Tab-separated table of C-alpha atoms and ligand atoms in Angstrom:
chain	number	residue	atom	x	y	z
A	1	MET	CA	150.177	144.594	99.322
A	2	THR	CA	151.833	142.920	96.345
A	3	THR	CA	150.758	139.402	95.532
A	4	LEU	CA	153.591	136.921	95.429
A	5	LYS	CA	152.689	133.627	93.787
A	6	GLY	CA	154.720	130.494	94.346
A	7	ASN	CA	155.264	127.567	96.667
A	8	LEU	CA	155.745	127.393	100.417
A	9	MET	CA	158.429	125.481	102.285
A	10	PHE	CA	158.111	124.775	106.004
A	11	GLY	CA	160.750	123.137	108.191
A	12	GLN	CA	161.121	122.062	111.810
A	13	SER	CA	164.447	122.419	113.544
A	14	GLY	CA	166.108	121.842	116.916
A	15	GLY	CA	164.727	119.858	119.845
A	16	PRO	CA	161.041	118.902	119.565
A	17	THR	CA	158.210	119.821	121.910
A	18	SER	CA	154.899	118.119	122.633
A	19	VAL	CA	153.101	120.819	120.621
A	20	ILE	CA	155.555	121.661	117.833
A	21	ASN	CA	153.314	119.882	115.321
A	22	ALA	CA	150.434	122.173	116.260
A	23	SER	CA	152.433	124.961	114.581
A	24	ALA	CA	152.949	122.718	111.555
A	25	ALA	CA	149.168	122.192	111.493
A	26	GLY	CA	148.681	125.970	111.639
A	27	VAL	CA	151.027	126.526	108.704
A	28	PHE	CA	149.701	123.672	106.559
A	29	ILE	CA	145.978	124.151	107.155
A	30	GLU	CA	146.211	127.908	106.541
A	31	ALA	CA	148.546	127.680	103.529
A	32	LEU	CA	146.352	125.090	101.812
A	33	LYS	CA	143.441	127.559	101.977
A	34	HIS	CA	145.357	130.030	99.754
A	35	SER	CA	145.819	127.992	96.591
A	36	ASP	CA	145.370	131.164	94.514
A	37	VAL	CA	148.718	132.412	95.900
A	38	ILE	CA	150.445	129.361	97.334
A	39	GLU	CA	150.369	126.648	94.705
A	40	LYS	CA	152.199	123.892	96.586
A	41	VAL	CA	152.869	123.391	100.272
A	42	TYR	CA	156.033	121.477	101.111
A	43	GLY	CA	157.353	120.128	104.412
A	44	ALA	CA	161.145	119.740	104.597
A	45	ALA	CA	162.413	116.411	105.915
A	46	ASN	CA	164.762	117.262	108.805
A	47	GLY	CA	164.691	121.033	108.410
A	48	ILE	CA	167.253	122.683	106.159
A	49	VAL	CA	169.113	119.392	105.789
A	50	GLY	CA	166.097	118.189	103.790
A	51	ILE	CA	166.148	121.293	101.619
A	52	LEU	CA	169.871	120.933	100.935
A	53	ASN	CA	169.247	117.284	99.985
A	54	GLU	CA	166.056	118.055	98.016
A	55	LYS	CA	164.052	115.842	100.345
A	56	PHE	CA	160.637	117.232	101.145
A	57	TYR	CA	157.026	116.140	101.329
A	58	ASP	CA	153.988	117.305	99.364
A	59	ILE	CA	151.611	118.340	102.118
A	60	GLY	CA	148.724	118.827	99.667
A	61	GLN	CA	148.501	115.036	99.461
A	62	GLU	CA	147.861	114.584	103.177
A	63	ASP	CA	144.451	113.714	104.572
A	64	PRO	CA	143.018	116.905	106.192
A	65	GLU	CA	141.969	114.885	109.254
A	66	GLU	CA	145.569	113.797	109.813
A	67	LEU	CA	146.775	117.404	109.506
A	68	GLU	CA	144.256	118.282	112.213
A	69	MET	CA	145.640	115.432	114.377
A	70	LEU	CA	149.086	117.053	114.215
A	71	LYS	CA	147.829	119.412	116.924
A	72	TYR	CA	147.930	116.531	119.382
A	73	THR	CA	151.010	114.657	118.140
A	74	PRO	CA	154.361	115.167	119.889
A	75	SER	CA	157.859	115.147	118.356
A	76	SER	CA	158.733	116.801	115.041
A	77	SER	CA	156.598	114.958	112.487
A	78	LEU	CA	158.718	116.093	109.547
A	79	GLY	CA	161.962	115.269	111.320
A	80	SER	CA	164.380	117.800	112.748
A	81	CYS	CA	168.052	118.743	112.587
A	82	ARG	CA	170.745	120.606	114.442
A	83	TYR	CA	172.638	121.966	111.456
A	84	LYS	CA	174.677	125.126	111.717
A	85	LEU	CA	175.072	127.273	108.605
A	86	ALA	CA	178.544	128.723	108.153
A	87	ASP	CA	179.236	132.443	108.222
A	88	VAL	CA	178.172	133.428	104.708
A	89	ASN	CA	181.261	135.626	104.280
A	90	LYS	CA	183.522	132.644	104.886
A	91	ASP	CA	181.645	129.889	103.061
A	92	ASP	CA	178.466	130.398	101.077
A	93	THR	CA	178.207	126.845	99.648
A	94	ASP	CA	175.070	125.908	101.610
A	95	TYR	CA	173.431	129.247	100.867
A	96	GLN	CA	174.008	128.889	97.115
A	97	ARG	CA	172.602	125.387	97.263
A	98	LEU	CA	169.492	126.581	99.150
A	99	LEU	CA	168.984	129.310	96.552
A	100	GLU	CA	169.310	126.756	93.772
A	101	VAL	CA	166.636	124.545	95.376
A	102	PHE	CA	164.363	127.536	96.061
A	103	ARG	CA	164.609	128.589	92.390
A	104	LYS	CA	164.074	125.060	91.094
A	105	TYR	CA	160.874	124.589	93.142
A	106	ASN	CA	159.767	128.223	92.999
A	107	ILE	CA	159.799	128.566	96.797
A	108	ARG	CA	158.467	132.062	97.544
A	109	TYR	CA	157.484	131.456	101.148
A	110	PHE	CA	159.926	129.978	103.652
A	111	LEU	CA	158.756	129.369	107.218
A	112	TYR	CA	161.141	127.931	109.787
A	113	ASN	CA	160.043	126.571	113.139
A	114	GLY	CA	162.546	126.499	115.976
A	115	GLY	CA	164.369	128.070	118.902
A	116	ASN	CA	167.441	130.277	119.176
A	117	ASP	CA	169.758	128.458	116.800
A	118	SER	CA	166.976	127.897	114.264
A	119	MET	CA	166.040	131.589	114.287
A	120	ASP	CA	169.694	132.341	113.587
A	121	THR	CA	169.501	129.969	110.600
A	122	CYS	CA	166.232	131.559	109.453
A	123	ASN	CA	167.760	135.037	109.761
A	124	LYS	CA	170.867	134.078	107.789
A	125	ILE	CA	168.791	132.552	104.987
A	126	SER	CA	166.468	135.560	104.918
A	127	LYS	CA	169.383	138.010	104.579
A	128	PHE	CA	171.091	135.903	101.910
A	129	LEU	CA	167.942	135.650	99.790
A	130	GLN	CA	167.422	139.419	100.075
A	131	LYS	CA	171.021	140.072	99.033
A	132	SER	CA	170.663	137.706	96.104
A	133	GLY	CA	167.592	139.597	94.869
A	134	TYR	CA	165.445	136.464	95.087
A	135	GLU	CA	161.978	137.419	96.259
A	136	CYS	CA	160.930	135.109	99.065
A	137	ARG	CA	159.036	135.923	102.223
A	138	VAL	CA	160.704	134.435	105.288
A	139	MET	CA	159.044	134.028	108.679
A	140	GLY	CA	160.239	132.427	111.912
A	141	VAL	CA	157.739	130.368	113.864
A	142	PRO	CA	158.885	130.147	117.505
A	143	LYS	CA	159.174	126.928	119.487
A	144	THR	CA	161.258	125.817	122.392
A	145	ILE	CA	160.581	124.200	125.718
A	146	ASP	CA	163.498	126.292	127.030
A	147	ASN	CA	161.365	129.477	126.708
A	148	ASP	CA	164.473	131.538	126.029
A	149	LEU	CA	163.630	133.324	122.752
A	150	PHE	CA	164.104	137.069	122.884
A	151	GLY	CA	161.231	139.510	122.457
A	152	THR	CA	158.267	137.222	123.088
A	153	ASP	CA	156.404	136.848	126.399
A	154	HIS	CA	156.784	133.070	126.115
A	155	CYS	CA	157.528	130.393	123.533
A	156	PRO	CA	155.199	127.713	122.188
A	157	GLY	CA	156.186	124.419	123.780
A	158	PHE	CA	157.233	125.855	127.126
A	159	ALA	CA	153.834	125.768	128.832
A	160	SER	CA	153.168	122.112	128.041
A	161	ALA	CA	156.577	121.051	129.305
A	162	ALA	CA	156.070	123.235	132.401
A	163	LYS	CA	152.680	121.622	133.049
A	164	TYR	CA	154.208	118.138	132.821
A	165	ILE	CA	157.157	119.101	135.048
A	166	ALA	CA	154.927	120.633	137.740
A	167	THR	CA	152.541	117.659	137.617
A	168	THR	CA	155.335	115.095	137.785
A	169	THR	CA	156.999	116.947	140.650
A	170	MET	CA	153.730	116.749	142.606
A	171	GLU	CA	153.456	113.023	141.920
A	172	VAL	CA	157.089	112.358	142.838
A	173	PHE	CA	156.619	114.422	146.000
A	174	LEU	CA	153.870	112.044	147.168
A	175	ASP	CA	155.732	108.884	146.193
A	176	ALA	CA	158.962	110.031	147.831
A	177	ARG	CA	157.442	110.166	151.314
A	178	VAL	CA	155.695	106.804	151.641
A	179	TYR	CA	158.264	105.092	153.845
A	180	ASP	CA	158.971	105.768	157.476
A	181	THR	CA	162.641	106.139	156.551
A	182	GLY	CA	164.431	109.168	155.068
A	183	MET	CA	164.531	109.980	151.347
A	184	ILE	CA	166.182	112.575	149.099
A	185	CYS	CA	165.099	113.047	145.478
A	186	VAL	CA	166.989	115.069	142.884
A	187	ILE	CA	164.868	115.916	139.834
A	188	GLU	CA	166.809	117.074	136.771
A	189	ILE	CA	165.092	119.290	134.251
A	190	MET	CA	166.075	120.474	130.756
A	191	GLY	CA	166.847	124.042	129.706
A	192	ARG	CA	170.432	124.510	128.671
A	193	HIS	CA	171.157	128.083	129.704
A	194	ALA	CA	167.808	129.297	131.019
A	195	GLY	CA	165.954	128.056	134.073
A	196	TRP	CA	162.331	128.605	132.987
A	197	LEU	CA	161.533	124.901	132.967
A	198	THR	CA	163.180	124.154	136.297
A	199	ALA	CA	161.338	127.119	137.772
A	200	ALA	CA	158.116	125.354	136.725
A	201	THR	CA	158.551	123.000	139.702
A	202	ARG	CA	157.684	126.060	141.821
A	203	LEU	CA	154.096	125.698	140.569
A	204	ALA	CA	153.877	122.408	142.507
A	205	CYS	CA	154.603	124.343	145.728
A	206	GLU	CA	151.294	126.145	145.235
A	207	LYS	CA	149.606	122.777	145.814
A	208	GLY	CA	151.794	121.866	148.797
A	209	CYS	CA	153.710	119.235	146.787
A	210	GLY	CA	156.732	121.171	145.558
A	211	PRO	CA	160.505	120.981	145.925
A	212	ASP	CA	162.418	122.296	148.916
A	213	LEU	CA	165.229	123.636	146.772
A	214	ILE	CA	165.316	124.899	143.159
A	215	TYR	CA	168.583	125.547	141.330
A	216	LEU	CA	168.562	127.439	138.024
A	217	PRO	CA	171.456	128.038	135.619
A	218	GLU	CA	171.048	131.811	136.045
A	219	VAL	CA	172.962	131.526	139.355
A	220	PRO	CA	176.428	129.889	139.705
A	221	PHE	CA	176.023	126.513	141.397
A	222	ASP	CA	178.000	125.793	144.565
A	223	ILE	CA	178.007	122.106	145.472
A	224	ASN	CA	179.060	122.720	149.080
A	225	GLU	CA	176.235	125.193	149.611
A	226	MET	CA	173.798	122.654	148.161
A	227	ILE	CA	175.081	119.941	150.522
A	228	THR	CA	174.621	122.333	153.474
A	229	ASP	CA	171.069	123.228	152.340
A	230	VAL	CA	170.061	119.602	151.786
A	231	THR	CA	171.580	118.369	155.065
A	232	ARG	CA	169.771	121.077	157.032
A	233	ILE	CA	166.386	120.137	155.536
A	234	TYR	CA	167.050	116.404	155.762
A	235	GLU	CA	167.931	116.584	159.461
A	236	LYS	CA	164.704	118.437	160.126
A	237	ASN	CA	162.195	116.670	157.798
A	238	LYS	CA	163.864	113.441	156.668
A	239	LYS	CA	162.469	114.135	153.173
A	240	VAL	CA	164.050	116.483	150.616
A	241	ILE	CA	163.063	117.215	147.018
A	242	ILE	CA	165.583	119.125	144.910
A	243	ALA	CA	164.830	120.512	141.440
A	244	VAL	CA	167.954	121.207	139.431
A	245	SER	CA	168.492	122.410	135.889
A	246	GLU	CA	170.679	120.302	133.605
A	247	GLY	CA	172.374	123.611	132.795
A	248	VAL	CA	173.676	124.610	136.245
A	249	GLN	CA	177.375	125.393	136.181
A	250	THR	CA	179.971	125.805	138.878
A	251	LYS	CA	181.639	129.193	139.194
A	252	ASP	CA	184.434	127.739	137.023
A	253	GLY	CA	181.925	127.180	134.217
A	254	LEU	CA	181.683	123.392	134.517
A	255	PHE	CA	178.422	121.497	134.063
A	256	ILE	CA	177.842	118.915	136.805
A	257	PRO	CA	178.378	115.801	134.615
A	258	GLU	CA	181.714	117.333	133.562
A	259	LEU	CA	182.904	117.072	137.152
A	260	VAL	CA	183.030	113.300	136.687
A	261	ALA	CA	183.266	112.917	132.872
A	262	GLY	CA	186.027	115.496	132.303
A	263	ASP	CA	186.311	116.300	128.581
A	264	ASP	CA	184.343	113.203	127.583
A	265	VAL	CA	181.100	115.095	126.778
A	266	SER	CA	179.674	115.151	123.241
A	267	VAL	CA	179.008	118.445	121.492
A	268	ASP	CA	176.488	119.231	118.715
A	269	SER	CA	177.141	121.310	115.578
A	270	PHE	CA	176.264	124.523	117.428
A	271	GLY	CA	178.930	123.693	120.026
A	272	HIS	CA	176.343	122.850	122.710
A	273	LYS	CA	177.436	120.163	125.122
A	274	GLN	CA	175.082	117.186	125.377
A	275	LEU	CA	173.792	117.600	128.903
A	276	GLY	CA	172.000	115.097	131.132
A	277	GLY	CA	173.303	113.136	134.067
A	278	THR	CA	173.289	116.000	136.584
A	279	ALA	CA	170.736	114.300	138.865
A	280	VAL	CA	172.680	111.060	139.037
A	281	VAL	CA	175.959	112.821	139.829
A	282	LEU	CA	174.365	114.989	142.523
A	283	ALA	CA	172.471	111.983	143.957
A	284	ASP	CA	175.759	110.146	144.307
A	285	ILE	CA	177.379	113.068	146.094
A	286	LEU	CA	174.386	113.483	148.435
A	287	LYS	CA	174.278	109.774	149.246
A	288	LYS	CA	177.912	109.883	150.330
A	289	GLU	CA	177.425	113.074	152.333
A	290	THR	CA	174.183	112.180	154.129
A	291	GLY	CA	173.994	108.385	154.085
A	292	ALA	CA	170.326	108.764	153.110
A	293	LYS	CA	168.426	106.857	150.458
A	294	VAL	CA	168.758	109.107	147.389
A	295	ARG	CA	167.174	108.940	143.933
A	296	GLY	CA	168.323	110.922	140.902
A	297	ILE	CA	165.470	111.368	138.412
A	298	GLU	CA	166.158	112.803	134.949
A	299	LEU	CA	162.930	113.946	133.260
A	300	SER	CA	164.829	113.760	129.983
A	301	LEU	CA	162.740	113.421	126.797
A	302	MET	CA	159.493	112.815	128.717
A	303	GLN	CA	159.193	116.517	129.537
A	304	ARG	CA	159.179	117.560	125.889
A	305	CYS	CA	156.990	114.798	124.406
A	306	ALA	CA	154.310	114.406	127.106
A	307	SER	CA	151.414	115.322	124.822
A	308	HIS	CA	148.922	113.674	127.223
A	309	CYS	CA	149.723	116.450	129.691
A	310	ALA	CA	149.911	119.347	127.199
A	311	SER	CA	148.337	122.708	127.880
A	312	GLN	CA	145.488	123.402	125.451
A	313	THR	CA	146.397	127.091	125.727
A	314	ASP	CA	149.851	126.156	124.414
A	315	ILE	CA	148.388	123.987	121.633
A	316	ASP	CA	146.087	126.815	120.512
A	317	GLU	CA	148.895	129.393	120.588
A	318	SER	CA	151.301	127.090	118.732
A	319	PHE	CA	148.689	126.630	116.009
A	320	LEU	CA	148.076	130.379	115.925
A	321	ALA	CA	151.806	131.098	115.552
A	322	GLY	CA	152.009	128.907	112.438
A	323	GLN	CA	148.758	130.184	111.003
A	324	THR	CA	149.692	133.841	111.559
A	325	ALA	CA	153.106	133.372	109.952
A	326	VAL	CA	151.362	132.289	106.736
A	327	ILE	CA	148.820	135.117	106.844
A	328	LYS	CA	151.447	137.799	107.486
A	329	ALA	CA	153.711	136.469	104.740
A	330	ILE	CA	150.864	136.494	102.231
A	331	GLU	CA	150.129	140.066	103.327
A	332	GLY	CA	153.648	140.958	102.270
A	333	LEU	CA	155.702	140.791	105.479
A	334	THR	CA	159.067	139.117	105.646
A	335	ASP	CA	162.071	138.777	107.967
A	336	TYR	CA	160.113	138.509	111.220
A	337	MET	CA	159.471	135.963	113.941
A	338	ILE	CA	155.970	135.620	115.362
A	339	GLY	CA	155.894	136.511	119.057
A	340	PHE	CA	153.364	136.935	121.854
A	341	GLU	CA	152.733	140.081	123.831
A	342	ARG	CA	150.781	139.721	127.073
A	343	ALA	CA	148.042	142.276	127.599
A	344	PRO	CA	148.124	144.017	130.989
A	345	GLY	CA	145.411	143.137	133.484
A	346	LYS	CA	144.320	140.190	135.550
A	347	GLU	CA	142.778	138.156	132.768
A	348	TYR	CA	145.257	136.285	130.572
A	349	LYS	CA	145.324	137.508	127.000
A	350	CYS	CA	148.129	137.558	124.461
A	351	ASP	CA	148.355	139.457	121.196
A	352	ILE	CA	150.588	138.537	118.317
A	353	GLU	CA	153.624	140.727	117.837
A	354	LEU	CA	156.193	140.639	115.079
A	355	ILE	CA	159.830	140.636	116.088
A	356	PRO	CA	162.615	141.297	113.522
A	357	LEU	CA	164.645	138.118	112.995
A	358	ASN	CA	167.831	140.127	113.503
A	359	ASP	CA	166.774	140.920	117.073
A	360	VAL	CA	165.891	137.320	117.904
A	361	ALA	CA	168.875	135.499	116.452
A	362	ASN	CA	171.275	134.349	119.135
A	363	THR	CA	169.843	136.378	122.022
A	364	GLU	CA	168.775	134.309	125.025
A	365	LYS	CA	166.103	135.394	127.483
A	366	LYS	CA	166.863	134.298	131.030
A	367	VAL	CA	164.745	134.111	134.185
A	368	PRO	CA	165.051	137.576	135.802
A	369	ARG	CA	167.443	137.487	138.759
A	370	ASP	CA	164.829	139.040	141.041
A	371	TRP	CA	162.507	136.073	140.399
A	372	ILE	CA	165.117	133.931	142.188
A	373	ASN	CA	165.651	134.298	145.943
A	374	ALA	CA	168.815	135.930	147.299
A	375	ALA	CA	170.369	132.560	148.275
A	376	GLY	CA	169.898	131.338	144.691
A	377	ASN	CA	168.055	128.184	145.770
A	378	PHE	CA	164.372	128.997	145.206
A	379	VAL	CA	161.982	130.863	142.903
A	380	THR	CA	159.637	133.685	143.887
A	381	GLU	CA	155.875	134.135	143.469
A	382	ASP	CA	156.529	136.306	140.353
A	383	PHE	CA	157.209	133.174	138.388
A	384	VAL	CA	153.919	131.635	139.507
A	385	ASP	CA	152.010	134.716	138.327
A	386	TYR	CA	153.794	134.504	134.989
A	387	ALA	CA	153.512	130.775	134.311
A	388	LEU	CA	150.189	129.723	135.817
A	389	PRO	CA	147.987	131.218	133.059
A	390	LEU	CA	150.070	129.484	130.401
A	391	ILE	CA	149.438	125.940	131.642
A	392	GLN	CA	145.653	126.270	131.774
A	393	ASN	CA	143.193	124.053	129.900
A	394	GLU	CA	143.471	120.363	129.168
A	395	THR	CA	144.437	118.859	125.835
A	396	LYS	CA	141.614	117.744	123.570
A	397	GLN	CA	143.750	114.834	122.378
A	398	GLN	CA	141.656	111.882	121.203
A	399	ILE	CA	142.057	108.613	123.064
A	400	VAL	CA	141.474	105.349	121.209
A	401	ASP	CA	141.636	101.995	123.018
A	402	GLY	CA	142.971	103.835	126.030
A	403	LEU	CA	145.896	105.285	124.069
A	404	PRO	CA	146.493	108.628	122.319
A	405	ARG	CA	145.568	108.981	118.647
A	406	PHE	CA	148.526	110.513	116.833
A	407	ALA	CA	148.655	111.860	113.263
A	408	ASN	CA	149.585	109.429	110.550
A	409	LEU	CA	151.149	111.324	107.638
A	410	LYS	CA	151.677	109.761	104.205
A	411	LYS	CA	154.843	111.810	103.670
A	412	VAL	CA	154.752	111.710	99.878
A	413	LEU	CA	158.169	112.802	98.626
A	414	VAL	CA	158.326	115.542	96.009
B	501	F6P	O1	165.482	122.233	122.444
B	501	F6P	C1	165.964	122.527	123.701
B	501	F6P	C2	166.427	121.281	124.411
B	501	F6P	O2	165.337	120.447	124.679
B	501	F6P	C3	167.207	121.628	125.661
B	501	F6P	O3	166.419	121.855	126.761
B	501	F6P	C4	168.108	120.434	125.795
B	501	F6P	O4	169.278	120.761	126.486
B	501	F6P	C5	168.392	120.115	124.390
B	501	F6P	O5	167.308	120.547	123.624
B	501	F6P	C6	168.645	118.657	124.140
B	501	F6P	O6	168.935	118.486	122.824
B	501	F6P	P1	169.072	117.109	122.086
B	501	F6P	O7	167.726	116.479	122.023
B	501	F6P	O8	169.591	117.466	120.739
B	501	F6P	O9	170.042	116.302	122.900
């Protein structure tokens, strides 16, 4: 192992999760222990946008108790971004600027926390720095509620969102059957191209309070088939709960809100369409078709910031991911993302595994087709076996005056 002395830069990128700051805590608390190697610990404001703009915080000036509180604070405390780096062969302006900032502040450790797009960014930066001959150890720290990163058993952030989604589905189930009249509820869940989060509603079925129908983006969505399914259940039970992913697409590749909005859908810098609105559109269609009372419920941001319902297992693993990234980088590793490998056997146990950034970048992991029933409208027991261990253990979040105690960072600019 060769010792590399210098400063560390950490950034958060993409959509937040309720436990993303636990990874930040893991990075900061561990890095600050190694002052013989890592002289300064910086947190980029809004991911690489902050680095490009030379806007970052001196984490060494934070109160250690507040860094600890990050474990229980939702949203990205440093601020996030959705910023796509150009193909370096076509335009290397941003890369040259990053290198300039890295040299100026002697950044020798770069840790980037995010999902698919962010790992692509991390990979591109890593390769550029290598090619430039600038010694810097680069590590990806995984996070995404979508759970779609390649190579890892699961992603930090997923379990807490899944726990909230399953819990809320159970609560909605009870509320949606109080009247002696009929009721249909459509619950819309995030997860752009992968149905892991929507599948989490299946956990509620284990407690007798789950949806009747579950539609994931892994299977083309047929509105007429859905109407037939819903009508059949409604005629029999007078109550129907439908869980649907925001990412379901018709066989022509259209998202549900596009059926009514046409081209009027905003797109981010990665070319992803801003989703949301599926439940309302489907509720409207079902109301017309059945004449029933119908509610469309979009779980929206609540599912990714519900820290009060986080899984402590997820919090601990998110912290571990950040902490391990620092340890491995100090040991001399670079160009990897931290992943989790589940040990075989009945008892839940995960070991850390290192996945080359090249393998992770831009590869999406979907729900296996054989975890979805043949009709494409429900999820099998396999998913329950997979997800149940991940949502175990309750958050140790502090409550003050009946409300959660979140971290309060000074955010001293460098
Ligand atoms: O980060 C993943 C995610 O939460 C997706 O599930 C969702 O489609 C997307 O982010 C929403 O992104 P934004 O908050 O940028 O609209």
